[in-house]
């Protein structure tokens, strides 16, 4: 679990979790912005977009993210893995700024920092919340943590 | 890149968020109705575990919504900046999942998670500016 010492291979998996999703989203964005504007009247163009190179690379990276995310969850708590995904928001902004050359205002940076702090705040709590259970003899509810 | 109105930008991000939430809640409900996959695998092997998931209609409903969410994301990225779409859709999905988890899955969402949801909402407000 999270408090145990991680192996180098496990650090590599966490790095993949943090990097694959933002990189995949950036590839999707790179591919979609190079296409002409798509309208809902022609939904077939959205499906055809899946077979363009940048979108295909994006999908492959998102599959890589999902695989590494599930692998990380098999030996770490969700609350340990979640900050890695939240940190992806910062990577997305950096990639959008320096690779896609998007203009990012200071308000947008502030927004991303607040979101990352918000997700990190959840990560400090339990992955499973407590449920109350009633004892038949006394009728008083007691708090019992769900086994993980 | 085109510059859509505030309403169409909001609608595109809302489509991603709502489809993702519906997909994740339905998938979570499906996996809860299937039961512990480790136990099923111990009892009926890996094929039994796969069969248990693939014969659950809720699972297919969930996957269908997740596919819709992906295509909504592609449409949004076709019209809007990545620096807005990615964090806004991911974080708002966190908030709607918390609400849907409480309503539909009867999960106990504690104060810490609601505080995080408020922080996320303020963050998204700044993102949109």
mmCIF file of C-alpha atoms in Angstrom:
data_model
loop_
_atom_site.group_PDB
_atom_site.id
_atom_site.type_symbol
_atom_site.label_atom_id
_atom_site.label_comp_id
_atom_site.label_asym_id
_atom_site.label_seq_id
_atom_site.Cartn_x
_atom_site.Cartn_y
_atom_site.Cartn_z
ATOM 1 C CA UNK A 1 0.000 0.000 0.000
ATOM 2 C CA UNK A 2 0.860 3.652 -0.093
ATOM 3 C CA UNK A 3 2.940 3.800 3.097
ATOM 4 C CA UNK A 4 5.206 0.934 1.995
ATOM 5 C CA UNK A 5 8.426 1.692 0.171
ATOM 6 C CA UNK A 6 7.834 1.743 -3.569
ATOM 7 C CA UNK A 7 9.997 -0.128 -6.042
ATOM 8 C CA UNK A 8 11.549 1.772 -8.980
ATOM 9 C CA UNK A 9 9.122 -0.074 -11.298
ATOM 10 C CA UNK A 10 6.194 1.256 -9.249
ATOM 11 C CA UNK A 11 7.529 4.822 -9.470
ATOM 12 C CA UNK A 12 7.664 4.266 -13.248
ATOM 13 C CA UNK A 13 3.975 3.218 -13.263
ATOM 14 C CA UNK A 14 3.019 6.353 -11.270
ATOM 15 C CA UNK A 15 4.999 8.499 -13.710
ATOM 16 C CA UNK A 16 3.101 6.870 -16.585
ATOM 17 C CA UNK A 17 -0.213 7.643 -14.821
ATOM 18 C CA UNK A 18 0.799 11.305 -14.481
ATOM 19 C CA UNK A 19 2.144 11.694 -18.034
ATOM 20 C CA UNK A 20 0.055 9.438 -20.339
ATOM 21 C CA UNK A 21 -3.353 11.133 -19.782
ATOM 22 C CA UNK A 22 -2.200 14.751 -20.417
ATOM 23 C CA UNK A 23 -0.035 13.647 -23.335
ATOM 24 C CA UNK A 24 -2.970 11.680 -24.784
ATOM 25 C CA UNK A 25 -5.339 14.649 -24.374
ATOM 26 C CA UNK A 26 -2.759 16.926 -26.028
ATOM 27 C CA UNK A 27 -2.467 14.555 -29.018
ATOM 28 C CA UNK A 28 -6.288 14.474 -29.294
ATOM 29 C CA UNK A 29 -6.367 18.269 -29.226
ATOM 30 C CA UNK A 30 -3.536 18.481 -31.808
ATOM 31 C CA UNK A 31 -5.466 16.139 -34.103
ATOM 32 C CA UNK A 32 -8.880 17.750 -33.642
ATOM 33 C CA UNK A 33 -7.677 21.338 -34.144
ATOM 34 C CA UNK A 34 -6.066 20.342 -37.456
ATOM 35 C CA UNK A 35 -9.460 19.121 -38.731
ATOM 36 C CA UNK A 36 -12.087 21.522 -40.098
ATOM 37 C CA UNK A 37 -14.879 22.526 -37.709
ATOM 38 C CA UNK A 38 -17.161 19.552 -37.080
ATOM 39 C CA UNK A 39 -20.897 20.087 -36.677
ATOM 40 C CA UNK A 40 -23.339 17.677 -35.050
ATOM 41 C CA UNK A 41 -25.270 17.458 -38.331
ATOM 42 C CA UNK A 42 -22.399 15.255 -39.635
ATOM 43 C CA UNK A 43 -21.501 12.915 -36.739
ATOM 44 C CA UNK A 44 -19.709 10.539 -39.150
ATOM 45 C CA UNK A 45 -16.793 12.984 -39.325
ATOM 46 C CA UNK A 46 -16.229 12.457 -35.578
ATOM 47 C CA UNK A 47 -15.944 8.698 -36.067
ATOM 48 C CA UNK A 48 -13.647 9.195 -39.083
ATOM 49 C CA UNK A 49 -11.430 11.424 -36.901
ATOM 50 C CA UNK A 50 -10.558 8.396 -34.750
ATOM 51 C CA UNK A 51 -8.495 6.997 -37.649
ATOM 52 C CA UNK A 52 -6.320 10.117 -38.117
ATOM 53 C CA UNK A 53 -2.701 9.735 -36.843
ATOM 54 C CA UNK A 54 -2.743 12.223 -33.920
ATOM 55 C CA UNK A 55 -6.088 10.947 -32.613
ATOM 56 C CA UNK A 56 -4.910 7.328 -32.921
ATOM 57 C CA UNK A 57 -1.730 8.181 -30.951
ATOM 58 C CA UNK A 58 -3.901 9.987 -28.360
ATOM 59 C CA UNK A 59 -6.151 6.956 -27.977
ATOM 60 C CA UNK A 60 -3.108 4.661 -27.600
ATOM 61 C CA UNK A 61 -1.731 6.949 -24.856
ATOM 62 C CA UNK A 62 -5.113 7.030 -23.072
ATOM 63 C CA UNK A 63 -5.226 3.219 -23.176
ATOM 64 C CA UNK A 64 -1.686 3.279 -21.717
ATOM 65 C CA UNK A 65 -2.923 5.642 -18.989
ATOM 66 C CA UNK A 66 -5.853 3.346 -18.166
ATOM 67 C CA UNK A 67 -3.619 0.262 -17.990
ATOM 68 C CA UNK A 68 -1.046 1.976 -15.736
ATOM 69 C CA UNK A 69 -3.846 3.482 -13.601
ATOM 70 C CA UNK A 70 -5.402 0.044 -13.019
ATOM 71 C CA UNK A 71 -1.939 -1.423 -12.324
ATOM 72 C CA UNK A 72 -1.232 1.316 -9.760
ATOM 73 C CA UNK A 73 -4.609 0.702 -8.089
ATOM 74 C CA UNK A 74 -3.719 -2.979 -7.682
ATOM 75 C CA UNK A 75 -0.918 -2.110 -5.202
ATOM 76 C CA UNK A 76 -1.744 1.427 -4.010
ATOM 77 C CA UNK A 77 -4.740 3.184 -2.473
ATOM 78 C CA UNK A 78 -6.922 5.310 -4.716
ATOM 79 C CA UNK A 79 -6.020 8.232 -2.441
ATOM 80 C CA UNK A 80 -2.359 7.648 -3.261
ATOM 81 C CA UNK A 81 -2.893 7.439 -7.028
ATOM 82 C CA UNK A 82 -5.361 10.344 -7.292
ATOM 83 C CA UNK A 83 -2.758 13.144 -6.780
ATOM 84 C CA UNK A 84 -0.809 11.744 -9.742
ATOM 85 C CA UNK A 85 -3.860 12.191 -11.962
ATOM 86 C CA UNK A 86 -4.515 15.665 -10.501
ATOM 87 C CA UNK A 87 -0.950 16.685 -11.283
ATOM 88 C CA UNK A 88 -1.846 15.861 -14.902
ATOM 89 C CA UNK A 89 -3.850 19.128 -15.006
ATOM 90 C CA UNK A 90 -0.625 21.081 -14.560
ATOM 91 C CA UNK A 91 1.106 19.030 -17.276
ATOM 92 C CA UNK A 92 -1.836 19.697 -19.641
ATOM 93 C CA UNK A 93 -1.432 23.453 -19.131
ATOM 94 C CA UNK A 94 2.324 23.284 -19.753
ATOM 95 C CA UNK A 95 1.824 21.206 -22.918
ATOM 96 C CA UNK A 96 -0.995 23.505 -24.114
ATOM 97 C CA UNK A 97 1.226 26.555 -23.559
ATOM 98 C CA UNK A 98 4.514 25.322 -25.023
ATOM 99 C CA UNK A 99 3.448 22.660 -27.569
ATOM 100 C CA UNK A 100 0.067 23.897 -28.810
ATOM 101 C CA UNK A 101 1.042 27.570 -28.221
ATOM 102 C CA UNK A 102 -2.249 28.389 -26.495
ATOM 103 C CA UNK A 103 -2.529 31.651 -24.605
ATOM 104 C CA UNK A 104 -3.121 30.891 -20.928
ATOM 105 C CA UNK A 105 -4.179 33.732 -18.646
ATOM 106 C CA UNK A 106 -3.092 33.943 -15.007
ATOM 107 C CA UNK A 107 -6.743 33.264 -14.032
ATOM 108 C CA UNK A 108 -6.584 29.938 -15.877
ATOM 109 C CA UNK A 109 -3.337 29.013 -14.062
ATOM 110 C CA UNK A 110 -5.015 29.935 -10.775
ATOM 111 C CA UNK A 111 -8.019 27.786 -11.710
ATOM 112 C CA UNK A 112 -5.811 24.772 -12.426
ATOM 113 C CA UNK A 113 -3.930 25.241 -9.143
ATOM 114 C CA UNK A 114 -7.260 25.373 -7.224
ATOM 115 C CA UNK A 115 -8.504 22.209 -8.973
ATOM 116 C CA UNK A 116 -5.248 20.387 -8.244
ATOM 117 C CA UNK A 117 -5.411 21.465 -4.577
ATOM 118 C CA UNK A 118 -9.073 20.344 -4.455
ATOM 119 C CA UNK A 119 -8.279 16.872 -5.793
ATOM 120 C CA UNK A 120 -5.229 16.657 -3.517
ATOM 121 C CA UNK A 121 -7.502 17.566 -0.592
ATOM 122 C CA UNK A 122 -9.753 14.575 -1.391
ATOM 123 C CA UNK A 123 -6.652 12.424 -1.627
ATOM 124 C CA UNK A 124 -5.816 13.190 2.015
ATOM 125 C CA UNK A 125 -9.066 11.517 3.121
ATOM 126 C CA UNK A 126 -10.140 7.871 3.193
ATOM 127 C CA UNK A 127 -10.781 6.103 -0.125
ATOM 128 C CA UNK A 128 -13.877 4.524 1.423
ATOM 129 C CA UNK A 129 -16.073 6.626 3.707
ATOM 130 C CA UNK A 130 -17.544 5.355 6.952
ATOM 131 C CA UNK A 131 -21.077 3.994 7.175
ATOM 132 C CA UNK A 132 -23.139 3.800 10.352
ATOM 133 C CA UNK A 133 -24.365 0.393 11.490
ATOM 134 C CA UNK A 134 -27.145 -0.189 14.034
ATOM 135 C CA UNK A 135 -26.607 -2.788 16.794
ATOM 136 C CA UNK A 136 -29.910 -4.654 17.324
ATOM 137 C CA UNK A 137 -29.445 -4.953 21.149
ATOM 138 C CA UNK A 138 -29.038 -1.271 21.928
ATOM 139 C CA UNK A 139 -30.295 0.397 18.789
ATOM 140 C CA UNK A 140 -27.370 2.814 18.902
ATOM 141 C CA UNK A 141 -25.520 3.462 15.665
ATOM 142 C CA UNK A 142 -21.785 2.805 15.688
ATOM 143 C CA UNK A 143 -19.228 3.840 13.123
ATOM 144 C CA UNK A 144 -17.637 0.975 11.284
ATOM 145 C CA UNK A 145 -15.072 1.352 8.547
ATOM 146 C CA UNK A 146 -15.677 -0.750 5.462
ATOM 147 C CA UNK A 147 -12.827 -3.225 4.961
ATOM 148 C CA UNK A 148 -10.793 -2.449 1.846
ATOM 149 C CA UNK B 1 -10.066 27.032 -34.650
ATOM 150 C CA UNK B 2 -13.565 28.519 -34.426
ATOM 151 C CA UNK B 3 -14.616 30.593 -31.417
ATOM 152 C CA UNK B 4 -17.974 29.271 -30.205
ATOM 153 C CA UNK B 5 -20.285 31.267 -27.970
ATOM 154 C CA UNK B 6 -20.220 30.850 -24.198
ATOM 155 C CA UNK B 7 -23.406 28.783 -24.362
ATOM 156 C CA UNK B 8 -22.131 26.331 -26.963
ATOM 157 C CA UNK B 9 -18.793 26.013 -25.101
ATOM 158 C CA UNK B 10 -20.707 25.305 -21.882
ATOM 159 C CA UNK B 11 -22.943 22.795 -23.686
ATOM 160 C CA UNK B 12 -19.943 20.926 -25.154
ATOM 161 C CA UNK B 13 -18.167 20.649 -21.778
ATOM 162 C CA UNK B 14 -21.479 19.744 -20.074
ATOM 163 C CA UNK B 15 -21.997 16.926 -22.608
ATOM 164 C CA UNK B 16 -18.551 15.488 -21.766
ATOM 165 C CA UNK B 17 -19.197 15.778 -18.018
ATOM 166 C CA UNK B 18 -22.737 14.330 -18.050
ATOM 167 C CA UNK B 19 -21.877 11.424 -20.373
ATOM 168 C CA UNK B 20 -18.756 10.603 -18.315
ATOM 169 C CA UNK B 21 -20.745 10.699 -15.082
ATOM 170 C CA UNK B 22 -23.547 8.515 -16.478
ATOM 171 C CA UNK B 23 -20.954 6.089 -17.843
ATOM 172 C CA UNK B 24 -18.967 5.878 -14.618
ATOM 173 C CA UNK B 25 -22.027 5.544 -12.371
ATOM 174 C CA UNK B 26 -23.535 2.830 -14.599
ATOM 175 C CA UNK B 27 -20.193 0.987 -14.772
ATOM 176 C CA UNK B 28 -19.784 1.233 -10.980
ATOM 177 C CA UNK B 29 -23.371 -0.014 -10.477
ATOM 178 C CA UNK B 30 -22.701 -2.855 -12.932
ATOM 179 C CA UNK B 31 -19.534 -3.924 -11.114
ATOM 180 C CA UNK B 32 -21.355 -3.803 -7.759
ATOM 181 C CA UNK B 33 -24.178 -5.975 -9.137
ATOM 182 C CA UNK B 34 -21.663 -8.445 -10.604
ATOM 183 C CA UNK B 35 -19.962 -8.864 -7.220
ATOM 184 C CA UNK B 36 -16.353 -9.485 -6.182
ATOM 185 C CA UNK B 37 -14.469 -10.471 -9.354
ATOM 186 C CA UNK B 38 -11.721 -12.198 -7.311
ATOM 187 C CA UNK B 39 -14.325 -14.516 -5.765
ATOM 188 C CA UNK B 40 -15.958 -15.206 -9.140
ATOM 189 C CA UNK B 41 -12.552 -15.921 -10.659
ATOM 190 C CA UNK B 42 -11.671 -18.276 -7.802
ATOM 191 C CA UNK B 43 -14.998 -20.077 -8.303
ATOM 192 C CA UNK B 44 -15.438 -20.105 -12.090
ATOM 193 C CA UNK B 45 -12.045 -19.094 -13.469
ATOM 194 C CA UNK B 46 -11.110 -16.081 -15.596
ATOM 195 C CA UNK B 47 -13.675 -16.997 -18.289
ATOM 196 C CA UNK B 48 -16.398 -17.016 -15.639
ATOM 197 C CA UNK B 49 -15.315 -13.560 -14.449
ATOM 198 C CA UNK B 50 -15.357 -12.192 -18.017
ATOM 199 C CA UNK B 51 -18.755 -13.813 -18.660
ATOM 200 C CA UNK B 52 -20.147 -12.290 -15.446
ATOM 201 C CA UNK B 53 -19.147 -8.787 -16.625
ATOM 202 C CA UNK B 54 -20.178 -9.219 -20.265
ATOM 203 C CA UNK B 55 -23.636 -10.591 -19.406
ATOM 204 C CA UNK B 56 -24.477 -7.535 -17.302
ATOM 205 C CA UNK B 57 -26.652 -5.071 -19.315
ATOM 206 C CA UNK B 58 -25.694 -2.167 -17.018
ATOM 207 C CA UNK B 59 -22.051 -2.627 -18.038
ATOM 208 C CA UNK B 60 -22.908 -2.111 -21.726
ATOM 209 C CA UNK B 61 -25.042 0.919 -20.881
ATOM 210 C CA UNK B 62 -22.046 2.348 -18.982
ATOM 211 C CA UNK B 63 -19.584 1.643 -21.794
ATOM 212 C CA UNK B 64 -21.999 3.241 -24.314
ATOM 213 C CA UNK B 65 -22.101 6.450 -22.259
ATOM 214 C CA UNK B 66 -18.297 6.420 -21.890
ATOM 215 C CA UNK B 67 -18.011 6.140 -25.698
ATOM 216 C CA UNK B 68 -20.412 9.082 -26.042
ATOM 217 C CA UNK B 69 -18.258 11.022 -23.565
ATOM 218 C CA UNK B 70 -15.152 10.329 -25.680
ATOM 219 C CA UNK B 71 -16.796 11.609 -28.870
ATOM 220 C CA UNK B 72 -18.139 14.642 -26.978
ATOM 221 C CA UNK B 73 -14.546 15.294 -25.854
ATOM 222 C CA UNK B 74 -13.334 15.095 -29.466
ATOM 223 C CA UNK B 75 -16.050 17.560 -30.540
ATOM 224 C CA UNK B 76 -15.149 19.937 -27.692
ATOM 225 C CA UNK B 77 -11.428 19.760 -28.584
ATOM 226 C CA UNK B 78 -12.348 20.567 -32.196
ATOM 227 C CA UNK B 79 -13.811 23.913 -31.095
ATOM 228 C CA UNK B 80 -12.172 24.837 -27.766
ATOM 229 C CA UNK B 81 -8.676 25.122 -26.269
ATOM 230 C CA UNK B 82 -7.187 22.070 -24.551
ATOM 231 C CA UNK B 83 -6.150 24.215 -21.560
ATOM 232 C CA UNK B 84 -9.868 24.816 -20.869
ATOM 233 C CA UNK B 85 -11.497 21.516 -21.885
ATOM 234 C CA UNK B 86 -9.185 19.003 -20.155
ATOM 235 C CA UNK B 87 -9.121 20.413 -16.600
ATOM 236 C CA UNK B 88 -12.741 21.651 -16.686
ATOM 237 C CA UNK B 89 -14.229 18.352 -17.869
ATOM 238 C CA UNK B 90 -12.055 16.198 -15.593
ATOM 239 C CA UNK B 91 -12.704 18.266 -12.487
ATOM 240 C CA UNK B 92 -16.430 18.839 -13.037
ATOM 241 C CA UNK B 93 -16.807 15.089 -13.569
ATOM 242 C CA UNK B 94 -15.305 14.671 -10.080
ATOM 243 C CA UNK B 95 -18.050 16.923 -8.666
ATOM 244 C CA UNK B 96 -20.939 15.319 -10.578
ATOM 245 C CA UNK B 97 -19.622 11.855 -9.667
ATOM 246 C CA UNK B 98 -19.748 12.818 -5.990
ATOM 247 C CA UNK B 99 -23.364 13.990 -6.376
ATOM 248 C CA UNK B 100 -24.374 10.959 -8.472
ATOM 249 C CA UNK B 101 -22.554 8.611 -6.072
ATOM 250 C CA UNK B 102 -24.557 10.010 -3.173
ATOM 251 C CA UNK B 103 -27.918 9.925 -5.005
ATOM 252 C CA UNK B 104 -27.717 6.744 -7.079
ATOM 253 C CA UNK B 105 -25.072 4.578 -5.384
ATOM 254 C CA UNK B 106 -25.991 5.728 -1.826
ATOM 255 C CA UNK B 107 -22.332 6.460 -1.095
ATOM 256 C CA UNK B 108 -21.475 8.492 1.975
ATOM 257 C CA UNK B 109 -19.844 11.671 0.615
ATOM 258 C CA UNK B 110 -18.067 13.318 3.555
ATOM 259 C CA UNK B 111 -17.444 17.015 4.222
ATOM 260 C CA UNK B 112 -13.897 16.819 2.888
ATOM 261 C CA UNK B 113 -15.161 15.741 -0.548
ATOM 262 C CA UNK B 114 -17.797 18.500 -0.651
ATOM 263 C CA UNK B 115 -15.077 21.041 0.271
ATOM 264 C CA UNK B 116 -12.955 19.694 -2.580
ATOM 265 C CA UNK B 117 -15.971 19.981 -4.892
ATOM 266 C CA UNK B 118 -16.371 23.663 -3.948
ATOM 267 C CA UNK B 119 -12.630 24.276 -4.582
ATOM 268 C CA UNK B 120 -12.985 22.575 -7.963
ATOM 269 C CA UNK B 121 -16.019 24.735 -8.864
ATOM 270 C CA UNK B 122 -14.104 27.941 -7.968
ATOM 271 C CA UNK B 123 -11.159 26.623 -10.016
ATOM 272 C CA UNK B 124 -13.407 26.020 -13.040
ATOM 273 C CA UNK B 125 -14.835 29.539 -12.689
ATOM 274 C CA UNK B 126 -11.288 30.925 -12.998
ATOM 275 C CA UNK B 127 -10.546 28.527 -15.885
ATOM 276 C CA UNK B 128 -13.402 29.990 -17.889
ATOM 277 C CA UNK B 129 -11.916 33.493 -17.685
#
